[in-house]
PDB file of C-alpha atoms in Angstrom:
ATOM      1  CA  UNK A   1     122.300-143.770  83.349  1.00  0.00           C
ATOM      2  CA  UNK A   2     120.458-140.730  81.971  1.00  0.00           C
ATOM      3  CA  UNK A   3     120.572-138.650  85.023  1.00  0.00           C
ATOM      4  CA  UNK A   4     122.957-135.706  83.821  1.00  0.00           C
ATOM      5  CA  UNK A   5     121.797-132.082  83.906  1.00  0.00           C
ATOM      6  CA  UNK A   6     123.217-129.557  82.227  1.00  0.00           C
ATOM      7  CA  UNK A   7     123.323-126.392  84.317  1.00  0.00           C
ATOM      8  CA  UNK A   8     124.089-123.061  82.825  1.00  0.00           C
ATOM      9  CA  UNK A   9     124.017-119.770  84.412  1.00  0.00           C
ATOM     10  CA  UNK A  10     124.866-115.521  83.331  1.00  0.00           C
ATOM     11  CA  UNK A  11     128.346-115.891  85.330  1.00  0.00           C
ATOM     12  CA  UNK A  12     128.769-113.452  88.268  1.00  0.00           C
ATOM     13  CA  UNK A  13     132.742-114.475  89.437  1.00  0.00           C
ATOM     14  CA  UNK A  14     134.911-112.080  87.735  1.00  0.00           C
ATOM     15  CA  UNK A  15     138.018-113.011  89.402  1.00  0.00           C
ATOM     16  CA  UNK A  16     137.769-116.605  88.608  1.00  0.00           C
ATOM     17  CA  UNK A  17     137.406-115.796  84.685  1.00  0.00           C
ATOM     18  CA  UNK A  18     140.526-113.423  85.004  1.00  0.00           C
ATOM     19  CA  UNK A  19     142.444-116.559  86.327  1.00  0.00           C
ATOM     20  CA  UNK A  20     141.258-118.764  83.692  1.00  0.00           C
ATOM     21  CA  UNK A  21     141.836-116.562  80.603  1.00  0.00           C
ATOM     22  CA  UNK A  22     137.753-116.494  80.302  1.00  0.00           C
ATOM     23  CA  UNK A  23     136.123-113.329  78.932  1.00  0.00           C
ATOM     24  CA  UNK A  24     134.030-111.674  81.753  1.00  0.00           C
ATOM     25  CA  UNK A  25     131.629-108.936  79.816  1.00  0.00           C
ATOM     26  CA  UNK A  26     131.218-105.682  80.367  1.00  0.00           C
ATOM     27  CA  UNK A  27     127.925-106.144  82.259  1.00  0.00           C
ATOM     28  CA  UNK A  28     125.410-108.164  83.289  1.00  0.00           C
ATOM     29  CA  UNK A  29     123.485-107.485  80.946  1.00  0.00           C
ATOM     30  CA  UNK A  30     125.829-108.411  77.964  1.00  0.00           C
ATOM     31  CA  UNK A  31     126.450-111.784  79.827  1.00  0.00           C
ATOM     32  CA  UNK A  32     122.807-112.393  79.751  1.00  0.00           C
ATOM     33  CA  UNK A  33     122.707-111.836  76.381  1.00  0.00           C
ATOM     34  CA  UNK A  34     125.311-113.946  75.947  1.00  0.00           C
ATOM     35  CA  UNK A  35     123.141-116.393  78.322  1.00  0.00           C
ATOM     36  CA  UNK A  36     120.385-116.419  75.844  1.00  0.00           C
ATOM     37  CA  UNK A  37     122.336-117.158  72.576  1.00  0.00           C
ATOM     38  CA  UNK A  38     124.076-120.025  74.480  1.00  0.00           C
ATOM     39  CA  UNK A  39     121.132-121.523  75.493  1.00  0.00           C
ATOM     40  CA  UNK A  40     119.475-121.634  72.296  1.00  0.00           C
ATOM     41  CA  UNK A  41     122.944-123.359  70.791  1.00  0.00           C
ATOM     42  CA  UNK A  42     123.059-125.538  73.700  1.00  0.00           C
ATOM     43  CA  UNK A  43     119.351-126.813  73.272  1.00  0.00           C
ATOM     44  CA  UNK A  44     120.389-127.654  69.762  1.00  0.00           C
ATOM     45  CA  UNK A  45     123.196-129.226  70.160  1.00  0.00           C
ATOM     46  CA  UNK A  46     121.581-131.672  72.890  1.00  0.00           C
ATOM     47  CA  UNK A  47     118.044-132.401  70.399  1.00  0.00           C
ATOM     48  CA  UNK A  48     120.420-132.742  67.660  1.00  0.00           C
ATOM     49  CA  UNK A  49     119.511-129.713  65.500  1.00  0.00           C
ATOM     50  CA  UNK A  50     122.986-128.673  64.579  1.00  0.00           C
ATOM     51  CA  UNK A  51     122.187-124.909  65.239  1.00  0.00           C
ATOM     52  CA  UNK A  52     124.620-121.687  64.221  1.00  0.00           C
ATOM     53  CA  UNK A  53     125.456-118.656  66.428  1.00  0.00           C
ATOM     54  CA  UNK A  54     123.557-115.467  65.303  1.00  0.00           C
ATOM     55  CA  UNK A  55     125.038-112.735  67.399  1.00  0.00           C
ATOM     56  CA  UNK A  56     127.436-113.669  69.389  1.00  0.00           C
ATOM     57  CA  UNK A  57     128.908-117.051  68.818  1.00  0.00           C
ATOM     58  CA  UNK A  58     130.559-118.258  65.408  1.00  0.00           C
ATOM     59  CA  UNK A  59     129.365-122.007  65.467  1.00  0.00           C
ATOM     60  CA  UNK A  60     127.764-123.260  62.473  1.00  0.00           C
ATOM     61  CA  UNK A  61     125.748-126.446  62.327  1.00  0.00           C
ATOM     62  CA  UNK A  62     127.428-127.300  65.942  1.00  0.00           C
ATOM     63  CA  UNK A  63     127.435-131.174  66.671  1.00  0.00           C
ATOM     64  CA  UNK A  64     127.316-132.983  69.659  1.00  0.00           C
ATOM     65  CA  UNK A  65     128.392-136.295  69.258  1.00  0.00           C
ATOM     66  CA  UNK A  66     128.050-138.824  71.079  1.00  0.00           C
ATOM     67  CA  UNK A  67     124.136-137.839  71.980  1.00  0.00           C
ATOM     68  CA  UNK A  68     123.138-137.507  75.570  1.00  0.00           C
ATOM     69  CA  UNK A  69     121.814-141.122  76.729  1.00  0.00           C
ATOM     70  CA  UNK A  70     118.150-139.457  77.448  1.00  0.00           C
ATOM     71  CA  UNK A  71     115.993-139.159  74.734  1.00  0.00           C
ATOM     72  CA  UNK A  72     115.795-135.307  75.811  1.00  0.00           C
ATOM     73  CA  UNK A  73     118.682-134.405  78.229  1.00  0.00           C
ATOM     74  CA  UNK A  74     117.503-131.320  80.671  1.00  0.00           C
ATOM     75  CA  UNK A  75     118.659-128.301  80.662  1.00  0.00           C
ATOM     76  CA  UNK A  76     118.764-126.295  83.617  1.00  0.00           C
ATOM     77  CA  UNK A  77     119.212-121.863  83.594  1.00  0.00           C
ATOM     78  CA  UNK A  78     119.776-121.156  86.726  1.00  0.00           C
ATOM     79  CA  UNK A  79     119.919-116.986  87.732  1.00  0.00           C
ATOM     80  CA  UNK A  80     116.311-114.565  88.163  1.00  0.00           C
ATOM     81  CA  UNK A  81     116.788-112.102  86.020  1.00  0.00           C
ATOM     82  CA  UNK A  82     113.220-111.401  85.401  1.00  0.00           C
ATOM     83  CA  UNK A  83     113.504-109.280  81.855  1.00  0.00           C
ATOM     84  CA  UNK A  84     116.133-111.641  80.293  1.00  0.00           C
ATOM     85  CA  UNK A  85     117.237-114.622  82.770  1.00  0.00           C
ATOM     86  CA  UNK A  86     113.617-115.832  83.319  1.00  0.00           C
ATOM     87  CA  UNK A  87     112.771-115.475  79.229  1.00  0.00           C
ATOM     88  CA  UNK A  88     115.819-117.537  78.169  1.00  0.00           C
ATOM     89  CA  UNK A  89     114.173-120.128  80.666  1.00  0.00           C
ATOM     90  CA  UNK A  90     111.201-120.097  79.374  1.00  0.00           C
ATOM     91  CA  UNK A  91     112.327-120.330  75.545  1.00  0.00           C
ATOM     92  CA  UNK A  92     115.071-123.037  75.952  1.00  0.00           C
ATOM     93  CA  UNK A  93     114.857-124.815  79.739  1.00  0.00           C
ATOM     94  CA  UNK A  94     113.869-128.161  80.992  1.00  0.00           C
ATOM     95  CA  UNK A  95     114.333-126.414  84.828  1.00  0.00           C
ATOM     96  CA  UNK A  96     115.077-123.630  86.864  1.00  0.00           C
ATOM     97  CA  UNK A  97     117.022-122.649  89.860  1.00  0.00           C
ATOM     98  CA  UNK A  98     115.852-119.764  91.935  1.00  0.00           C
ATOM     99  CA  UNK A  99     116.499-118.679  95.693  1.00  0.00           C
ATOM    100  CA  UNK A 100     116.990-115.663  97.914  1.00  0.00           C
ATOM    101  CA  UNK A 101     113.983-116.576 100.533  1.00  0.00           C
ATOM    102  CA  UNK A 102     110.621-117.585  99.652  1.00  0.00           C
ATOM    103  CA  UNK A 103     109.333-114.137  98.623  1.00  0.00           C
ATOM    104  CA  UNK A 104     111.593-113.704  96.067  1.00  0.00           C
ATOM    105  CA  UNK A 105     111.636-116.731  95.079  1.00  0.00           C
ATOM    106  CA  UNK A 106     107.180-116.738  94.808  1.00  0.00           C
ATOM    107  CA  UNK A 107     107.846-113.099  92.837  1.00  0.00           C
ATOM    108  CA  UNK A 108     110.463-114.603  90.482  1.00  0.00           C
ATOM    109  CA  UNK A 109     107.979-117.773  89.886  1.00  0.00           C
ATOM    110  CA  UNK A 110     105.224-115.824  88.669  1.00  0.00           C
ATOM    111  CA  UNK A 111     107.402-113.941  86.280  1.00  0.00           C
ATOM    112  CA  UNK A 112     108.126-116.898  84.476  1.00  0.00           C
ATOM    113  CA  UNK A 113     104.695-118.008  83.905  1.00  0.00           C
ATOM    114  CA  UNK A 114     104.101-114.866  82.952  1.00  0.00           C
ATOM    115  CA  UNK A 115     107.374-115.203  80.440  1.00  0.00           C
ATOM    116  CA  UNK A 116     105.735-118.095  79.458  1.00  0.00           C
ATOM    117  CA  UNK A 117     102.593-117.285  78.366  1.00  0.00           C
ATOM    118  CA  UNK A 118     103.989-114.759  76.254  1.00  0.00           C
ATOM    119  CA  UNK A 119     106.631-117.196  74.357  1.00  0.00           C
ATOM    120  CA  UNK A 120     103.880-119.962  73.935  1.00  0.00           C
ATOM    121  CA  UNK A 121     105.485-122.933  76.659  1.00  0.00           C
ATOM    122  CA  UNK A 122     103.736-124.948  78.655  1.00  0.00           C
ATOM    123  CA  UNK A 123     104.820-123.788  81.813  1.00  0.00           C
ATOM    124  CA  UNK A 124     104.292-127.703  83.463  1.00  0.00           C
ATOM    125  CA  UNK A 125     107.613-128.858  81.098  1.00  0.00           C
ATOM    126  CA  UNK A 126     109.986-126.585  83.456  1.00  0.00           C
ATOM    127  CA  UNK A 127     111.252-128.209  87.182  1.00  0.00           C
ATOM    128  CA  UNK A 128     111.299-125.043  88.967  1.00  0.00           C
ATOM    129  CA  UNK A 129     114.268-125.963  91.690  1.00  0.00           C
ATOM    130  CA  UNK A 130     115.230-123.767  94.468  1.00  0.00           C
ATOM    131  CA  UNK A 131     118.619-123.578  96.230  1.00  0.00           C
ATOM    132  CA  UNK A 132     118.067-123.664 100.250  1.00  0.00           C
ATOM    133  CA  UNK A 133     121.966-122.991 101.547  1.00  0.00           C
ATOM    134  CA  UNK A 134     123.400-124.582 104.206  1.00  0.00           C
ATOM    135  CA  UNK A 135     121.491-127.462 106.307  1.00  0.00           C
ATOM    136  CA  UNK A 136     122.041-128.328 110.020  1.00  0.00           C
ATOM    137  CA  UNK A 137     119.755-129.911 111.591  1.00  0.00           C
ATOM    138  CA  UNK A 138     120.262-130.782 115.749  1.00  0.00           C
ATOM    139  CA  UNK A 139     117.831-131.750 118.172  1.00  0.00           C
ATOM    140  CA  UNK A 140     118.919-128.336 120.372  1.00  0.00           C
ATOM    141  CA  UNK A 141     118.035-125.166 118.122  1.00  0.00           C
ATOM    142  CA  UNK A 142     120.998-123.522 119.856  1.00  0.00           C
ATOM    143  CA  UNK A 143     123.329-126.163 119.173  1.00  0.00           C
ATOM    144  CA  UNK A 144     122.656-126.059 115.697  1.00  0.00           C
ATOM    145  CA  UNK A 145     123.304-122.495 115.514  1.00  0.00           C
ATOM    146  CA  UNK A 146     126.842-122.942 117.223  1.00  0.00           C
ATOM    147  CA  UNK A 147     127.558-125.976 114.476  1.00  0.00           C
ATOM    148  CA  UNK A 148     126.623-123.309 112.075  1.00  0.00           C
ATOM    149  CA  UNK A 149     128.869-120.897 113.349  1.00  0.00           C
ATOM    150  CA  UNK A 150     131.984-122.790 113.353  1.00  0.00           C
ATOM    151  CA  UNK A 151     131.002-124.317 109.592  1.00  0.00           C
ATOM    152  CA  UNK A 152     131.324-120.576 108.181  1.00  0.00           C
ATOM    153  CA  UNK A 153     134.706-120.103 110.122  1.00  0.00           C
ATOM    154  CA  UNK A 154     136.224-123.272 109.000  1.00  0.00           C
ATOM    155  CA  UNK A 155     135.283-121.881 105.181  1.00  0.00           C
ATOM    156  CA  UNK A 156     137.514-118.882 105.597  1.00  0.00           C
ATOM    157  CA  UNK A 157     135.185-116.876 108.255  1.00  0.00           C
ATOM    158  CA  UNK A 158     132.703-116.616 105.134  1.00  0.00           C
ATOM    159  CA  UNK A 159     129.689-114.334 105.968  1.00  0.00           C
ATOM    160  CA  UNK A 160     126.576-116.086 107.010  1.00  0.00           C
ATOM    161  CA  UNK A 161     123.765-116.208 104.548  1.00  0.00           C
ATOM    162  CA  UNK A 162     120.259-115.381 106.073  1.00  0.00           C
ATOM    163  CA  UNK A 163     116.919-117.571 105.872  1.00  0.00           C
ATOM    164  CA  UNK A 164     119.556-120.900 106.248  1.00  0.00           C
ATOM    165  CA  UNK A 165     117.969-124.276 107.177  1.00  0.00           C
ATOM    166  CA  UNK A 166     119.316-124.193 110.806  1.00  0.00           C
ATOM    167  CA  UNK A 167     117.569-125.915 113.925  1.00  0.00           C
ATOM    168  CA  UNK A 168     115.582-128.796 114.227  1.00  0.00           C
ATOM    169  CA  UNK A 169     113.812-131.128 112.003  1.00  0.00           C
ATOM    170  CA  UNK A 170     110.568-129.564 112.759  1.00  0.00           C
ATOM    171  CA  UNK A 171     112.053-125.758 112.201  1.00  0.00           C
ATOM    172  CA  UNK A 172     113.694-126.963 109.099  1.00  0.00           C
ATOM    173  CA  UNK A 173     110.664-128.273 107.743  1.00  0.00           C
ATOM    174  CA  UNK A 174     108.564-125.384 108.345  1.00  0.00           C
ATOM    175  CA  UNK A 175     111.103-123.581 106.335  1.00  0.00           C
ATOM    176  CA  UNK A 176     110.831-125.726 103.661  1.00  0.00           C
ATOM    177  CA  UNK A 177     106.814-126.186 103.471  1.00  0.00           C
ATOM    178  CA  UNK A 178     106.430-123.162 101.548  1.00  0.00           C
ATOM    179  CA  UNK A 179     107.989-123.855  98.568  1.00  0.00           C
ATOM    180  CA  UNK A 180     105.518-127.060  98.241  1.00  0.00           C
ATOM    181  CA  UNK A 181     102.646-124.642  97.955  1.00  0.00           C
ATOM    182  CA  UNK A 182     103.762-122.949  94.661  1.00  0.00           C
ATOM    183  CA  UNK A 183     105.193-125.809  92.776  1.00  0.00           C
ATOM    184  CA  UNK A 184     108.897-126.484  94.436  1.00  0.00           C
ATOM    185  CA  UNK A 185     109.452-129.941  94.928  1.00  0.00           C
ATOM    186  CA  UNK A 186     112.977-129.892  94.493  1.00  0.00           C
ATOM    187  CA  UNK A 187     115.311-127.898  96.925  1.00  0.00           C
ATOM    188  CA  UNK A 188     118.964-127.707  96.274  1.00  0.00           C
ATOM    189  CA  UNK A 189     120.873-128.029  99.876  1.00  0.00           C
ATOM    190  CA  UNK A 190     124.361-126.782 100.631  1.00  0.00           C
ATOM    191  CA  UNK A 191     126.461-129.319 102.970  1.00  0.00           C
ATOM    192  CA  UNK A 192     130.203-127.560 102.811  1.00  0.00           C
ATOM    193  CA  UNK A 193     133.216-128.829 104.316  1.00  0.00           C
ATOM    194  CA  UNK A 194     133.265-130.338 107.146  1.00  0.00           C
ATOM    195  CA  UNK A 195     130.777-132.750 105.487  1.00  0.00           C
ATOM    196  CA  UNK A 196     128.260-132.642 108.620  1.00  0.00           C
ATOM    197  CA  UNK A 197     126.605-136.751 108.016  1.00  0.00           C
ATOM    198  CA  UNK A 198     124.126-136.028 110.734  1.00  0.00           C
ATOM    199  CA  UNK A 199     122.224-133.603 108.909  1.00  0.00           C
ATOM    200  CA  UNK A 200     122.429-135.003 105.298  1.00  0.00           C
ATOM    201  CA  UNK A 201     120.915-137.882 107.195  1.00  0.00           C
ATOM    202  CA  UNK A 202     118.268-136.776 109.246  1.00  0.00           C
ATOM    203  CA  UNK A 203     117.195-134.181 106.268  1.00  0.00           C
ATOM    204  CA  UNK A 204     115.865-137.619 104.283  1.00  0.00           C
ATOM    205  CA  UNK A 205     115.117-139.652 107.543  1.00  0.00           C
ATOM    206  CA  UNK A 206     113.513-137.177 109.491  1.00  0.00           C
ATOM    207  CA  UNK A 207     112.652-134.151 107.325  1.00  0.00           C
ATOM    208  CA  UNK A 208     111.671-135.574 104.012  1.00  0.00           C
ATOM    209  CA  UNK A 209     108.788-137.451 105.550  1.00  0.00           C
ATOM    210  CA  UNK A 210     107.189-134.293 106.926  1.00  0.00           C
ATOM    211  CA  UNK A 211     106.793-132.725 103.772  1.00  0.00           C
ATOM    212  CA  UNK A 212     105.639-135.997 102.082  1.00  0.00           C
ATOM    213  CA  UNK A 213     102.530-135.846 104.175  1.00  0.00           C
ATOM    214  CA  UNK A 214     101.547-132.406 102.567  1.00  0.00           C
TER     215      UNK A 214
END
């Protein structure tokens, strides 16, 4: 119905592009330059431009066909590069995804307008998203720590990411109100297997309302 997003990003798994034959780059950098070039053709492709690779793709006059239902379908960059990740965003993106805590995330923000006064875009035609990690949300701070706990071990005793939406509705919420006061209105929450239902709902029926009264 017009809700797709396409969601593009400088790569960072090496071992998954060995196993699928993909070529990695020799650097970030070179992937992000990649990033940039692919953006462009992707733009194109969705607005119906027909573009050509200049540098480092070989496409020429690229069609994409059938069109996207929406009239302009979004594309989202997601990575904070600030020299070349946060440019290509502000050149070719309909959105953004940034994270790491709300200091980086406030830093990496103000690079873009900053990226974006310099390429000419109105910085209002970006959704600047962030990504939140994992949610658990229990009525007993310390209970939500334990479900926490055992989440990570179930997902092969992953290490546990800091600055996680763990507690109660109230705690998660003051995590979250933040982001409201430099432009986030979209947060990107992590709910891995074992699908915890309790949070997912009590993040819309309990959490969501707090920050609607900002």
């Amino acid at each position: 119905g017009g809700r797709a997003v396409l969601g593009i990003g400088g790569a960072w798994f090496e071992t998954e592009h060995r196993a699928y034959g993909f070529e990695f780059g020799a650097s970030p950098g070179e992937r992000l330059r990649w990033l940039d070039e692919a953006a462009r053709i992707m733009r194109g492709m969705l607005d119906g431009t027909e573009p050509s690779g200049k540098r480092y793709y070989t496409t020429r006059g690229v069609r994409n066909d059938p069109p996207p239902v929406q009239s302009r379908m979004r594309l989202l960059i997601g990575g904070g590069g600030e020299r070349r990740t946060l440019r290509s965003v502000a050149r070719y993106a309909d959105a953004c995804n940034l994270g790491g805590g709300f200091e980086n995330v406030r830093r990496k923000a103000e690079v873009l307008l900053r990226h974006c006064e310099e390429v000419g875009r109105d910085p209002a035609e970006i959704e600047r998203t962030v990504t939140m990690g994992v949610c658990i949300i229990r009525d007993d701070p310390a209970e939500a720590d334990r479900v926490n706990t055992a989440l990570f071990a179930h997902n092969g005793r992953a290490r546990r990411w800091p600055n996680q939406l763990i507690g109660t509705p109230e705690q998660v919420a003051e995590k979250m109100r933040p982001f409201l006061g430099i432009g986030f209105r979209h947060f990107i929450i992590g709910f891995p297997s074992p699908y915890d239902a309790e949070s997912m709902e009590r993040m819309i029926t309990e959490v969501k309302p707090m920050l609607e009264v900002e």
